[in-house]
Amino acid sequence: MKKSLIKAGAALALGCCLAGTVAGCAGGTASDEITFYHYAVTNSLTTQLEQKLAGFTESTGIKVKRVAISKDNYKATVSTKFTSSKKDMDVLYLDQPLLAQYANSNLLYKLDDFVTTSSEDAETVADGNSVGFKFNKNAFNESAWATTVYKNSVYGIPLTINTSVLFYNVATIKEACGLSTDGEAVAKVEGIKTWSDLKAFANDINGLGTKYALFGGMGSGGYTGWYSQCFIGAAGGKLYDENTKTVLPDEDGSVRRAFDMIKYMFDNSPEALYNSSSGFTGTTTAPAGKVLFSLSHSSDIKDFDVAYTTFGAIPFPGETAEIGSVSNLGGENLVIANKSEKKEASLKLIKYLVSGDCMSFFQTCTNNFAAVNKYATVDTFSTDKTSPAYKMYSVVKTQLASAQVRPVVAGWMNVNDNGIPVNLKAYVDGKKSYDDALGTIRAYAAEHLK
């Protein structure tokens, strides 16, 4: 996902609050503790996590050693650990699209024997197996659960989820549209339900493409690949056809229409404007910035808590009313390393981490929603139902109902981070035809998907 919208405060996309690497948990030896790899968090959140893990140890007798790694370094670190001969990694966070990659290499523990379906809303239900419980698939967000299934087997338990919506700066909308009140600006934006509505809205902007940028771009690399799914899904398309093994299937023209809509957004969003110092948020002295909309997710909402302007959010508009609002899905799963010698203890830790004792904490530190349906509440982030923050989180939560899963295919991360972004940009910039861009993406995918 994309980095923080406030350039000076840019930190982690999707992960916890940025902090240095922190490790440790007092007591225990290598023989009687399990090791938990997670994203680094701030000192205050680290203290809370340690308190929660101490409670787990007190109730189960299982000690936990934490290994905290910054989000930027996380993938490289755990990849090295997975392939080392040491068996010092038991439970770990794993970004959704990485699950297939590691499962395909037999590095993740298969959890099929510990999963059930129940009409209860509890995330686990009692069972007579070796650990005394099974995870209840029906208690988790359906799309989040789909990210844990690779070749019909379950390799993870969903922890947090997120999706993208369109944020807007009320002051900028008001100024750009020549409106008198914030209420008029909000009402005008709230009327955008389809791409036609968005284009009609853009036609009313005096100075679009010169004074104002329609949106703040899609980042680069993996961010571009991540956000492109919003447009493809909103056009009624998909990233991958499992039956034909086709990347960006386009028999109905949905991918082309999505690419064209992305090009339209960029054609009306000069990079010099959306990368300016005032950018999306404006400044204390000039709250109306140069960017009308930003395509982002709930992780950024905490950055909108500023005194000089108000922000809002709407669901990502569908190409048509019939398709409706569709967006992407992101988040983290909890997995167990296949080489772990403490799998039963690890299962018990995962049970605890997705329980009501911990889910509010993980929502707070990631700014993502809990993957367990009954714990996914806006009230974790804001209790004032009239506040802009509460309304923005509510839009994200609503959008999660139509969020689409990225392909759970080994090698997809390469396609997302490299194959799609480079060629999509070449099309947007007019350096490649659509057929050439799509053909090159598919050729790249053929080399990297397994």
Short mmCIF file of C-alpha atoms in Angstrom, two decimals:
data_model
loop_
_atom_site.label_atom_id
_atom_site.label_comp_id
_atom_site.label_asym_id
_atom_site.label_seq_id
_atom_site.Cartn_x
_atom_site.Cartn_y
_atom_site.Cartn_z
CA MET A 1 0.00 0.00 0.00
CA LYS A 2 0.84 3.63 -0.24
CA LYS A 3 2.87 5.61 2.21
CA SER A 4 1.40 8.24 4.50
CA LEU A 5 -0.30 11.13 2.72
CA ILE A 6 1.51 13.72 4.82
CA LYS A 7 4.94 13.63 3.25
CA ALA A 8 6.84 14.79 6.34
CA GLY A 9 5.17 12.08 8.39
CA ALA A 10 5.61 9.24 5.92
CA ALA A 11 6.12 5.99 7.78
CA LEU A 12 4.71 2.55 7.13
CA ALA A 13 1.95 1.56 4.75
CA LEU A 14 -0.36 -1.12 6.24
CA GLY A 15 1.84 -1.89 9.24
CA CYS A 16 2.19 -0.63 12.75
CA CYS A 17 3.56 2.68 13.95
CA LEU A 18 7.19 3.09 12.99
CA ALA A 19 9.76 2.35 15.64
CA GLY A 20 13.17 0.82 15.86
CA THR A 21 13.62 -2.92 16.07
CA VAL A 22 12.64 -4.17 19.49
CA ALA A 23 13.10 -7.70 20.71
CA GLY A 24 12.69 -9.68 23.85
CA CYS A 25 10.51 -10.99 26.59
CA ALA A 26 11.92 -11.56 30.04
CA GLY A 27 12.47 -15.09 31.22
CA GLY A 28 12.32 -18.41 29.42
CA THR A 29 14.85 -20.50 27.60
CA ALA A 30 15.04 -21.76 24.05
CA SER A 31 13.44 -25.04 25.12
CA ASP A 32 10.33 -23.67 26.85
CA GLU A 33 9.30 -20.61 24.81
CA ILE A 34 7.94 -19.87 21.37
CA THR A 35 9.18 -17.05 19.16
CA PHE A 36 6.77 -14.51 17.70
CA TYR A 37 7.87 -12.29 14.79
CA HIS A 38 5.87 -9.11 14.34
CA TYR A 39 6.09 -5.54 13.06
CA ALA A 40 7.83 -3.06 15.30
CA VAL A 41 5.57 -0.67 17.20
CA THR A 42 6.05 2.42 19.31
CA ASN A 43 7.36 2.09 22.86
CA SER A 44 3.93 2.57 24.41
CA LEU A 45 2.39 -0.09 22.17
CA THR A 46 5.33 -2.40 22.87
CA THR A 47 4.54 -2.12 26.56
CA GLN A 48 0.91 -3.04 25.89
CA LEU A 49 1.93 -6.02 23.76
CA GLU A 50 4.30 -7.26 26.43
CA GLN A 51 1.53 -7.01 29.01
CA LYS A 52 -0.79 -9.04 26.82
CA LEU A 53 1.83 -11.70 26.17
CA ALA A 54 2.54 -11.85 29.90
CA GLY A 55 -1.16 -12.55 30.43
CA PHE A 56 -1.00 -15.34 27.87
CA THR A 57 2.00 -16.86 29.65
CA GLU A 58 0.26 -16.64 33.00
CA SER A 59 -2.83 -18.46 31.73
CA THR A 60 -1.08 -21.11 29.61
CA GLY A 61 2.44 -21.46 31.00
CA ILE A 62 3.78 -20.81 27.48
CA LYS A 63 6.52 -18.17 27.33
CA VAL A 64 6.82 -15.96 24.26
CA LYS A 65 9.92 -14.31 22.87
CA ARG A 66 9.13 -11.34 20.64
CA VAL A 67 11.17 -10.40 17.61
CA ALA A 68 10.01 -7.01 16.34
CA ILE A 69 11.11 -5.84 12.89
CA SER A 70 10.30 -2.64 11.04
CA LYS A 71 7.80 -3.12 8.22
CA ASP A 72 10.32 -2.03 5.61
CA ASN A 73 12.77 -4.78 6.62
CA TYR A 74 10.26 -7.44 7.56
CA LYS A 75 10.00 -9.45 4.34
CA ALA A 76 13.76 -9.73 3.87
CA THR A 77 14.30 -10.75 7.50
CA VAL A 78 11.67 -13.48 7.66
CA SER A 79 12.67 -14.81 4.22
CA THR A 80 16.17 -15.34 5.55
CA LYS A 81 14.81 -16.97 8.68
CA PHE A 82 12.59 -19.32 6.71
CA THR A 83 15.56 -20.72 4.81
CA SER A 84 18.00 -20.91 7.72
CA SER A 85 18.67 -24.16 9.51
CA LYS A 86 17.76 -22.65 12.88
CA LYS A 87 14.31 -23.43 14.23
CA ASP A 88 13.87 -20.13 16.05
CA MET A 89 10.76 -18.82 14.29
CA ASP A 90 7.37 -20.17 15.34
CA VAL A 91 4.51 -17.68 14.87
CA LEU A 92 4.73 -14.66 12.58
CA TYR A 93 2.83 -11.89 10.86
CA LEU A 94 2.64 -12.41 7.11
CA ASP A 95 1.41 -9.97 4.50
CA GLN A 96 -1.46 -11.63 2.62
CA PRO A 97 0.13 -12.04 -0.84
CA LEU A 98 3.26 -13.65 0.63
CA LEU A 99 1.32 -16.64 1.98
CA ALA A 100 1.17 -18.46 -1.37
CA GLN A 101 4.88 -17.92 -1.95
CA TYR A 102 5.90 -19.57 1.32
CA ALA A 103 3.18 -22.25 1.25
CA ASN A 104 4.29 -23.26 -2.24
CA SER A 105 7.80 -23.83 -0.85
CA ASN A 106 6.44 -25.95 2.02
CA LEU A 107 7.59 -23.40 4.60
CA LEU A 108 4.21 -22.94 6.31
CA TYR A 109 2.36 -25.33 8.60
CA LYS A 110 -0.91 -26.59 7.11
CA LEU A 111 -3.84 -25.82 9.44
CA ASP A 112 -6.64 -27.86 7.84
CA ASP A 113 -6.99 -30.11 10.90
CA PHE A 114 -7.58 -27.08 13.12
CA VAL A 115 -10.38 -25.40 11.15
CA THR A 116 -14.13 -25.86 11.35
CA THR A 117 -17.34 -24.04 10.49
CA SER A 118 -19.82 -23.12 13.19
CA SER A 119 -22.93 -21.00 13.49
CA GLU A 120 -21.39 -19.40 16.56
CA ASP A 121 -19.70 -16.02 16.26
CA ALA A 122 -16.73 -17.18 18.37
CA GLU A 123 -13.38 -17.19 16.56
CA THR A 124 -12.56 -20.61 18.07
CA VAL A 125 -14.78 -23.45 19.23
CA ALA A 126 -13.99 -26.29 21.62
CA ASP A 127 -12.79 -29.56 20.10
CA GLY A 128 -11.40 -32.86 21.34
CA ASN A 129 -8.20 -32.54 19.29
CA SER A 130 -4.69 -32.16 20.66
CA VAL A 131 -5.04 -28.42 21.36
CA GLY A 132 -8.66 -28.45 22.50
CA PHE A 133 -10.10 -26.09 19.88
CA LYS A 134 -10.53 -25.29 16.21
CA PHE A 135 -10.66 -21.95 14.44
CA ASN A 136 -14.16 -21.06 13.25
CA LYS A 137 -13.95 -20.02 9.63
CA ASN A 138 -17.39 -18.42 9.75
CA ALA A 139 -16.34 -15.93 12.43
CA PHE A 140 -13.79 -14.29 10.12
CA ASN A 141 -14.27 -11.86 7.25
CA GLU A 142 -14.93 -14.09 4.23
CA SER A 143 -12.49 -12.33 1.93
CA ALA A 144 -9.80 -12.26 4.61
CA TRP A 145 -10.17 -16.00 5.08
CA ALA A 146 -9.78 -16.54 1.33
CA THR A 147 -6.27 -15.06 1.56
CA THR A 148 -5.21 -17.98 3.79
CA VAL A 149 -6.24 -20.74 1.38
CA TYR A 150 -3.63 -22.02 -1.06
CA LYS A 151 -4.40 -25.02 -3.29
CA ASN A 152 -7.43 -25.86 -1.13
CA SER A 153 -5.53 -25.93 2.16
CA VAL A 154 -5.45 -23.37 4.97
CA TYR A 155 -2.04 -22.00 5.91
CA GLY A 156 -2.88 -19.01 8.10
CA ILE A 157 -5.42 -17.30 10.34
CA PRO A 158 -6.45 -13.74 9.37
CA LEU A 159 -5.43 -11.00 11.82
CA THR A 160 -6.20 -7.58 10.29
CA ILE A 161 -7.71 -6.31 7.06
CA ASN A 162 -7.91 -3.07 5.13
CA THR A 163 -9.19 -1.66 1.87
CA SER A 164 -8.98 1.50 -0.21
CA VAL A 165 -11.50 4.35 -0.44
CA LEU A 166 -11.44 7.88 -1.86
CA PHE A 167 -10.57 10.52 0.72
CA TYR A 168 -11.19 14.19 0.04
CA ASN A 169 -10.18 17.53 1.51
CA VAL A 170 -13.35 19.52 2.18
CA ALA A 171 -11.61 22.91 1.91
CA THR A 172 -10.08 22.01 -1.46
CA ILE A 173 -13.39 20.73 -2.84
CA LYS A 174 -15.17 23.86 -1.67
CA GLU A 175 -12.61 26.18 -3.21
CA ALA A 176 -12.24 24.23 -6.48
CA CYS A 177 -15.99 24.00 -7.02
CA GLY A 178 -16.70 27.59 -6.00
CA LEU A 179 -19.02 26.55 -3.17
CA SER A 180 -19.98 28.60 -0.13
CA THR A 181 -20.12 26.04 2.68
CA ASP A 182 -18.50 22.81 3.81
CA GLY A 183 -21.91 21.18 3.69
CA GLU A 184 -22.27 21.96 0.00
CA ALA A 185 -18.81 20.49 -0.67
CA VAL A 186 -19.59 17.30 1.23
CA ALA A 187 -22.95 16.88 -0.50
CA LYS A 188 -21.36 17.33 -3.92
CA VAL A 189 -18.76 14.64 -3.26
CA GLU A 190 -21.26 12.27 -1.62
CA GLY A 191 -23.17 12.27 -4.91
CA ILE A 192 -20.31 10.46 -6.69
CA LYS A 193 -21.34 6.81 -7.13
CA THR A 194 -19.99 5.95 -10.60
CA TRP A 195 -17.14 6.88 -12.90
CA SER A 196 -19.54 9.04 -14.91
CA ASP A 197 -20.40 10.91 -11.72
CA LEU A 198 -16.71 11.42 -11.00
CA LYS A 199 -16.06 12.76 -14.50
CA ALA A 200 -19.06 15.08 -14.27
CA PHE A 201 -17.72 16.31 -10.94
CA ALA A 202 -14.29 16.89 -12.51
CA ASN A 203 -15.86 18.91 -15.34
CA ASP A 204 -17.08 21.43 -12.75
CA ILE A 205 -13.56 22.13 -11.49
CA ASN A 206 -12.09 25.40 -12.71
CA GLY A 207 -8.37 24.83 -13.17
CA LEU A 208 -8.38 21.01 -13.15
CA GLY A 209 -4.99 19.84 -14.40
CA THR A 210 -3.44 23.28 -13.96
CA LYS A 211 -4.35 24.51 -10.48
CA TYR A 212 -5.75 21.26 -9.09
CA ALA A 213 -4.90 17.57 -9.42
CA LEU A 214 -7.86 15.20 -9.53
CA PHE A 215 -6.10 12.69 -7.29
CA GLY A 216 -2.81 12.08 -5.54
CA GLY A 217 -1.51 9.30 -7.77
CA MET A 218 -0.92 5.62 -7.03
CA GLY A 219 2.60 5.63 -5.67
CA SER A 220 5.10 3.42 -7.46
CA GLY A 221 6.04 -0.24 -7.62
CA GLY A 222 3.83 -2.40 -5.42
CA TYR A 223 1.64 0.57 -4.52
CA THR A 224 0.68 1.01 -8.17
CA GLY A 225 -0.10 -2.68 -8.50
CA TRP A 226 -2.13 -2.59 -5.29
CA TYR A 227 -4.28 0.38 -6.32
CA SER A 228 -4.81 -0.80 -9.88
CA GLN A 229 -7.03 -3.56 -8.49
CA CYS A 230 -9.55 -0.94 -7.36
CA PHE A 231 -10.11 0.20 -10.93
CA ILE A 232 -10.11 -3.30 -12.39
CA GLY A 233 -12.62 -4.57 -9.82
CA ALA A 234 -14.78 -1.46 -10.22
CA ALA A 235 -14.95 -2.15 -13.99
CA GLY A 236 -16.22 -5.66 -13.30
CA GLY A 237 -12.88 -7.33 -13.98
CA LYS A 238 -10.41 -9.37 -12.00
CA LEU A 239 -6.67 -9.78 -11.69
CA TYR A 240 -6.44 -13.48 -12.41
CA ASP A 241 -8.58 -16.28 -13.83
CA GLU A 242 -7.79 -19.41 -11.85
CA ASN A 243 -9.33 -21.73 -14.45
CA THR A 244 -7.46 -20.43 -17.49
CA LYS A 245 -4.41 -19.15 -15.55
CA THR A 246 -4.82 -15.82 -17.33
CA VAL A 247 -3.53 -12.62 -15.74
CA LEU A 248 -5.86 -9.63 -16.29
CA PRO A 249 -8.43 -11.54 -18.39
CA ASP A 250 -10.09 -9.02 -20.68
CA GLU A 251 -12.68 -10.76 -22.83
CA ASP A 252 -15.29 -8.24 -21.64
CA GLY A 253 -13.00 -5.22 -22.01
CA SER A 254 -13.04 -4.52 -18.28
CA VAL A 255 -9.25 -4.29 -17.93
CA ARG A 256 -8.97 -1.89 -20.83
CA ARG A 257 -11.71 0.30 -19.36
CA ALA A 258 -9.92 0.22 -16.01
CA PHE A 259 -6.60 1.21 -17.58
CA ASP A 260 -8.34 4.00 -19.46
CA MET A 261 -9.93 5.30 -16.25
CA ILE A 262 -6.53 5.27 -14.55
CA LYS A 263 -5.14 7.20 -17.51
CA TYR A 264 -7.98 9.71 -17.20
CA MET A 265 -7.18 10.23 -13.52
CA PHE A 266 -3.49 10.80 -14.26
CA ASP A 267 -4.18 13.02 -17.27
CA ASN A 268 -5.99 15.35 -14.86
CA SER A 269 -3.41 15.07 -12.09
CA PRO A 270 -0.04 16.63 -12.93
CA GLU A 271 2.69 15.13 -10.80
CA ALA A 272 4.03 18.58 -9.96
CA LEU A 273 0.72 19.37 -8.24
CA TYR A 274 0.13 16.21 -6.26
CA ASN A 275 3.77 16.09 -5.14
CA SER A 276 3.78 19.75 -4.09
CA SER A 277 4.42 20.76 -0.49
CA SER A 278 0.74 21.52 0.12
CA GLY A 279 -0.36 18.38 -1.70
CA PHE A 280 -3.50 16.75 -0.40
CA THR A 281 -3.66 18.30 3.06
CA GLY A 282 -2.84 21.91 2.41
CA THR A 283 -1.12 23.92 5.13
CA THR A 284 -2.06 25.80 8.29
CA THR A 285 -2.26 29.08 6.38
CA ALA A 286 -3.78 27.58 3.21
CA PRO A 287 -5.91 24.55 4.14
CA ALA A 288 -7.12 24.06 0.58
CA GLY A 289 -4.39 21.96 -1.00
CA LYS A 290 -3.86 21.16 -4.66
CA VAL A 291 -5.25 17.59 -4.64
CA LEU A 292 -8.99 16.88 -4.66
CA PHE A 293 -8.97 13.15 -3.88
CA SER A 294 -6.55 10.63 -2.47
CA LEU A 295 -6.91 6.90 -3.02
CA SER A 296 -5.85 5.39 0.28
CA HIS A 297 -6.91 3.32 3.31
CA SER A 298 -7.69 3.57 7.02
CA SER A 299 -4.00 3.54 7.96
CA ASP A 300 -3.86 7.16 6.83
CA ILE A 301 -6.89 8.45 8.73
CA LYS A 302 -4.85 9.14 11.85
CA ASP A 303 -2.80 11.58 9.76
CA PHE A 304 -5.95 13.62 9.03
CA ASP A 305 -6.30 14.76 12.64
CA VAL A 306 -5.30 18.35 11.92
CA ALA A 307 -6.88 21.59 13.09
CA TYR A 308 -6.90 23.54 9.86
CA THR A 309 -9.10 21.47 7.56
CA THR A 310 -11.66 18.66 7.46
CA PHE A 311 -11.43 15.42 5.52
CA GLY A 312 -14.06 12.98 4.32
CA ALA A 313 -14.25 9.66 2.48
CA ILE A 314 -16.50 7.93 -0.03
CA PRO A 315 -16.49 4.33 -1.27
CA PHE A 316 -14.50 3.78 -4.44
CA PRO A 317 -17.02 4.41 -7.25
CA GLY A 318 -17.93 1.59 -9.58
CA GLU A 319 -17.82 2.02 -13.33
CA THR A 320 -21.60 1.67 -13.31
CA ALA A 321 -24.34 1.56 -10.69
CA GLU A 322 -24.92 -2.10 -11.61
CA ILE A 323 -21.34 -3.04 -10.71
CA GLY A 324 -21.39 -0.86 -7.62
CA SER A 325 -18.48 0.00 -5.36
CA VAL A 326 -15.59 -2.49 -5.44
CA SER A 327 -12.12 -2.15 -3.93
CA ASN A 328 -9.02 -4.12 -3.00
CA LEU A 329 -8.15 -6.08 0.14
CA GLY A 330 -4.99 -5.94 2.24
CA GLY A 331 -3.89 -7.04 5.66
CA GLU A 332 -1.91 -9.56 7.64
CA ASN A 333 -2.30 -13.21 8.51
CA LEU A 334 -0.79 -15.19 11.36
CA VAL A 335 1.12 -18.28 10.25
CA ILE A 336 3.30 -20.98 11.79
CA ALA A 337 6.68 -21.90 10.32
CA ASN A 338 6.66 -25.51 9.17
CA LYS A 339 10.02 -26.08 10.83
CA SER A 340 8.69 -24.98 14.23
CA GLU A 341 9.01 -27.66 16.87
CA LYS A 342 6.31 -26.04 19.02
CA LYS A 343 3.28 -26.09 16.77
CA GLU A 344 0.66 -26.80 19.43
CA ALA A 345 1.93 -23.95 21.60
CA SER A 346 1.98 -21.74 18.49
CA LEU A 347 -1.65 -22.58 17.73
CA LYS A 348 -2.58 -21.53 21.25
CA LEU A 349 -0.77 -18.22 20.80
CA ILE A 350 -2.63 -17.54 17.55
CA LYS A 351 -5.91 -18.34 19.29
CA TYR A 352 -5.04 -15.71 21.88
CA LEU A 353 -3.89 -13.10 19.36
CA VAL A 354 -7.19 -13.21 17.43
CA SER A 355 -9.29 -13.20 20.60
CA GLY A 356 -11.19 -10.31 22.12
CA ASP A 357 -8.29 -9.79 24.54
CA CYS A 358 -6.01 -8.71 21.68
CA MET A 359 -8.00 -7.63 18.64
CA SER A 360 -8.63 -4.10 19.86
CA PHE A 361 -4.89 -3.74 20.40
CA PHE A 362 -4.03 -4.89 16.88
CA GLN A 363 -6.63 -2.55 15.41
CA THR A 364 -5.05 0.33 17.32
CA CYS A 365 -1.46 -0.39 16.35
CA THR A 366 -2.11 -1.20 12.69
CA ASN A 367 -5.03 1.17 12.11
CA ASN A 368 -6.59 -1.74 10.23
CA PHE A 369 -9.79 -3.57 11.10
CA ALA A 370 -9.89 -6.88 12.92
CA ALA A 371 -10.38 -9.86 10.63
CA VAL A 372 -12.77 -11.41 13.17
CA ASN A 373 -16.16 -9.96 12.27
CA LYS A 374 -17.44 -9.23 15.75
CA TYR A 375 -14.29 -7.36 16.78
CA ALA A 376 -14.13 -5.17 13.66
CA THR A 377 -15.53 -2.01 15.18
CA VAL A 378 -15.14 1.66 14.36
CA ASP A 379 -15.37 2.45 18.08
CA THR A 380 -11.80 1.23 18.51
CA PHE A 381 -10.64 4.23 16.50
CA SER A 382 -13.25 6.85 17.40
CA THR A 383 -16.27 6.95 19.70
CA ASP A 384 -17.65 10.28 18.46
CA LYS A 385 -20.15 9.26 15.78
CA THR A 386 -20.42 12.83 14.53
CA SER A 387 -16.68 13.27 14.00
CA PRO A 388 -15.00 13.17 10.54
CA ALA A 389 -12.73 10.35 11.77
CA TYR A 390 -15.67 8.14 12.76
CA LYS A 391 -17.31 8.73 9.39
CA MET A 392 -14.12 7.93 7.47
CA TYR A 393 -13.51 4.69 9.38
CA SER A 394 -17.16 3.79 8.79
CA VAL A 395 -16.70 4.18 5.03
CA VAL A 396 -13.66 1.89 5.12
CA LYS A 397 -15.58 -0.71 7.13
CA THR A 398 -18.47 -0.58 4.66
CA GLN A 399 -16.04 -0.89 1.74
CA LEU A 400 -14.57 -4.07 3.24
CA ALA A 401 -17.81 -5.85 2.36
CA SER A 402 -16.97 -5.57 -1.35
CA ALA A 403 -13.18 -5.78 -1.14
CA GLN A 404 -11.59 -8.28 -3.53
CA VAL A 405 -8.77 -10.67 -2.66
CA ARG A 406 -5.53 -10.58 -4.60
CA PRO A 407 -4.70 -13.88 -6.36
CA VAL A 408 -3.43 -16.44 -3.86
CA VAL A 409 -0.82 -17.64 -6.34
CA ALA A 410 2.89 -18.16 -5.75
CA GLY A 411 4.81 -15.37 -7.43
CA TRP A 412 1.94 -12.88 -7.49
CA MET A 413 3.95 -10.38 -5.47
CA ASN A 414 6.39 -10.11 -8.40
CA VAL A 415 3.54 -9.39 -10.81
CA ASN A 416 2.03 -6.83 -8.42
CA ASP A 417 5.32 -5.07 -7.65
CA ASN A 418 7.00 -5.21 -11.05
CA GLY A 419 4.91 -6.59 -13.92
CA ILE A 420 1.82 -4.40 -13.58
CA PRO A 421 3.32 -1.06 -12.42
CA VAL A 422 5.96 -0.61 -15.10
CA ASN A 423 3.68 -1.46 -17.99
CA LEU A 424 0.62 0.33 -16.65
CA LYS A 425 2.70 3.50 -16.27
CA ALA A 426 4.03 3.09 -19.80
CA TYR A 427 0.44 2.96 -21.05
CA VAL A 428 -0.64 5.94 -18.95
CA ASP A 429 2.35 7.94 -20.22
CA GLY A 430 1.59 7.05 -23.83
CA LYS A 431 4.80 5.05 -24.27
CA LYS A 432 3.05 1.72 -24.89
CA SER A 433 -0.19 0.73 -26.56
CA TYR A 434 -2.75 -1.07 -24.44
CA ASP A 435 -2.15 -4.38 -26.23
CA ASP A 436 1.60 -4.04 -25.76
CA ALA A 437 1.27 -3.19 -22.06
CA LEU A 438 -1.12 -6.08 -21.36
CA GLY A 439 0.96 -8.52 -23.41
CA THR A 440 4.12 -7.60 -21.54
CA ILE A 441 2.38 -7.98 -18.16
CA ARG A 442 1.18 -11.45 -19.12
CA ALA A 443 4.60 -12.46 -20.45
CA TYR A 444 6.19 -11.30 -17.17
CA ALA A 445 3.57 -13.25 -15.19
CA ALA A 446 4.25 -16.40 -17.18
CA GLU A 447 7.85 -16.27 -15.98
CA HIS A 448 7.08 -15.68 -12.31
CA LEU A 449 3.78 -17.39 -11.38
CA LYS A 450 3.97 -20.95 -10.13
#
